[in-house]
Short mmCIF file of C-alpha atoms in Angstrom, two decimals:
data_model
loop_
_atom_site.label_atom_id
_atom_site.label_comp_id
_atom_site.label_asym_id
_atom_site.label_seq_id
_atom_site.Cartn_x
_atom_site.Cartn_y
_atom_site.Cartn_z
CA MET O 1 -10.43 7.78 17.70
CA GLY O 2 -12.84 6.05 20.29
CA LYS O 3 -15.31 9.00 19.62
CA LEU O 4 -15.65 8.25 16.12
CA LYS O 5 -16.41 4.49 16.87
CA THR O 6 -19.02 5.94 19.42
CA TYR O 7 -20.45 8.39 16.77
CA GLN O 8 -20.67 5.52 14.07
CA GLU O 9 -22.52 3.29 16.76
CA GLN O 10 -24.95 6.15 17.59
CA LEU O 11 -25.54 6.76 14.07
CA GLN O 12 -26.45 3.15 13.31
CA GLU O 13 -28.70 2.96 16.29
CA ILE O 14 -30.45 6.19 15.00
CA VAL O 15 -31.03 4.82 11.66
CA GLU O 16 -32.15 1.50 13.13
CA ASN O 17 -34.72 3.15 15.41
CA GLY O 18 -35.92 5.17 12.30
CA ILE O 19 -36.23 2.04 10.39
CA ASN O 20 -38.33 0.45 13.09
CA ALA O 21 -40.63 3.57 13.49
CA ALA O 22 -41.21 3.74 9.67
CA GLU O 23 -42.04 -0.04 9.58
CA GLU O 24 -44.43 0.25 12.57
CA GLN O 25 -46.16 3.31 11.05
CA GLN O 26 -46.33 1.81 7.55
CA LYS O 27 -47.94 -1.12 9.06
CA LYS O 28 -50.57 0.79 11.01
CA LEU O 29 -51.48 2.92 7.71
CA ALA O 30 -51.50 -0.30 5.51
CA SER O 31 -53.91 -2.16 7.89
CA LYS O 32 -56.76 0.19 7.46
CA PRO O 33 -57.58 -0.61 3.86
CA PHE O 34 -57.24 -4.21 4.41
CA GLU O 35 -59.44 -4.13 7.39
CA TYR O 36 -62.17 -2.41 5.19
CA ALA O 37 -61.52 -4.76 2.27
CA GLU O 38 -61.85 -7.85 4.48
CA LYS O 39 -65.21 -6.76 5.60
CA LEU O 40 -66.25 -6.29 2.03
CA GLU O 41 -64.74 -9.45 0.70
CA ASN O 42 -66.78 -12.03 -0.90
CA GLY O 43 -65.49 -15.42 -1.48
CA VAL O 44 -65.80 -15.11 -5.44
CA ARG O 45 -62.56 -13.13 -5.99
CA GLU O 46 -59.41 -15.00 -7.46
CA TYR O 47 -57.33 -13.65 -4.59
CA SER O 48 -58.68 -13.18 -1.09
CA VAL O 49 -57.74 -9.99 0.76
CA THR O 50 -56.34 -12.13 3.49
CA THR O 51 -53.87 -13.61 0.95
CA LEU O 52 -53.15 -10.17 -0.56
CA ARG O 53 -52.49 -8.90 2.99
CA THR O 54 -50.17 -11.70 3.66
CA ARG O 55 -48.22 -11.20 0.46
CA TYR O 56 -48.10 -7.43 1.03
CA TYR O 57 -46.75 -7.67 4.61
CA GLY O 58 -44.25 -10.17 3.30
CA TYR O 59 -42.94 -7.84 0.81
CA SER O 60 -42.95 -5.02 3.32
CA GLU O 61 -41.03 -7.30 5.78
CA SER O 62 -38.55 -8.13 3.24
CA LEU O 63 -38.09 -4.50 2.31
CA PHE O 64 -37.30 -3.57 5.93
CA GLU O 65 -35.10 -6.30 6.32
CA GLN O 66 -33.00 -5.17 3.30
CA LEU O 67 -32.87 -1.64 4.81
CA ARG O 68 -31.67 -3.16 8.16
CA SER O 69 -29.03 -5.41 6.15
CA LEU O 70 -27.81 -2.07 4.32
CA ASN O 71 -27.49 -0.08 7.67
CA SER O 72 -25.53 -3.28 9.07
CA ARG O 73 -23.23 -3.10 5.98
CA PHE O 74 -22.89 0.58 6.37
CA GLY O 75 -21.92 0.06 10.12
CA SER O 76 -19.29 -2.43 9.08
CA PHE O 77 -18.05 -0.11 6.51
CA ALA O 78 -17.78 2.67 8.99
CA ALA O 79 -16.11 0.43 11.69
CA ASP O 80 -13.40 -0.60 9.28
CA LEU O 81 -12.82 2.87 8.26
CA VAL O 82 -12.73 4.09 12.03
CA ALA O 83 -10.11 1.00 12.62
CA LYS O 84 -8.02 2.29 9.73
CA LEU O 85 -8.05 5.87 10.95
CA GLU O 86 -7.13 4.63 14.51
CA LYS O 87 -4.25 2.43 12.91
CA GLU O 88 -2.83 5.36 11.01
CA VAL O 89 -2.97 7.79 14.02
CA VAL O 90 -1.05 5.07 16.04
CA GLU O 91 1.42 4.67 13.40
CA GLY O 92 1.86 8.29 12.92
CA ALA O 93 2.52 8.77 16.60
CA GLU O 94 5.04 5.89 16.50
CA GLU O 95 6.83 7.55 13.81
CA VAL O 96 6.77 10.81 15.60
CA SER O 97 7.96 9.11 18.62
CA ASP O 98 10.92 7.32 16.77
CA VAL O 99 12.12 10.69 15.29
CA ALA O 100 11.96 12.21 18.82
CA ASP O 101 14.00 9.26 20.13
CA ALA O 102 16.56 9.77 17.24
CA VAL O 103 16.89 13.43 17.98
CA LYS O 104 17.46 12.72 21.78
CA GLU O 105 19.94 10.09 21.05
CA SER O 106 21.63 12.36 18.49
CA ALA O 107 21.76 15.16 21.08
CA GLU O 108 23.11 12.92 23.82
CA GLY O 109 25.91 11.44 21.72
CA GLN O 110 27.26 14.92 21.19
CA LYS O 111 29.73 16.14 23.98
CA PRO O 112 28.87 19.61 25.27
CA ALA O 113 31.53 22.02 24.07
CA ALA O 114 33.84 23.14 26.73
CA LYS O 115 33.04 26.50 28.14
CA LYS O 116 35.68 29.07 27.14
CA PRO O 117 36.69 31.40 29.93
CA ALA O 118 35.32 34.81 29.57
CA ALA O 119 37.55 37.15 28.02
CA LYS O 120 39.16 39.50 30.38
CA LYS O 121 40.04 43.07 29.47
CA PRO O 122 43.62 43.85 29.82
CA ALA O 123 44.30 45.99 32.82
CA ALA O 124 44.81 49.62 32.03
CA LYS O 125 48.56 50.57 32.31
CA LYS O 126 49.16 53.23 34.75
CA THR O 127 51.59 55.77 33.46
CA THR O 128 53.64 57.28 35.96
CA THR O 129 55.83 60.47 35.24
CA ALA O 130 59.25 60.36 36.69
CA SER O 131 60.33 63.49 38.13
CA ALA O 132 63.60 64.57 37.31
#
């Protein structure tokens, strides 16, 4: 059952690394339009590009944090499931051990049957003929 826990942890780490890589890639891709827009920005707009960028990154960070939280919850669920499976295996092993002990005690409680001597064949009778 320790392997299940290891697999669960490895899976969580893979998902976490994927989330981090996706976040970094998204930020790189998203930064280009903002860089161009900032160059073209004039102060007359209702919202500045800088403000839009800040809001956009805030929303992006919130999204990735939610994904991390979901991954953490999944990890907790998987850990609980692994623990439950491990407990059931231990309980099953204990039950098997108890049955084995009962069988052993039962076998020890019986006296071995006394061995009967091997049956012997009756000796063949010699017939003698009397001479008259």
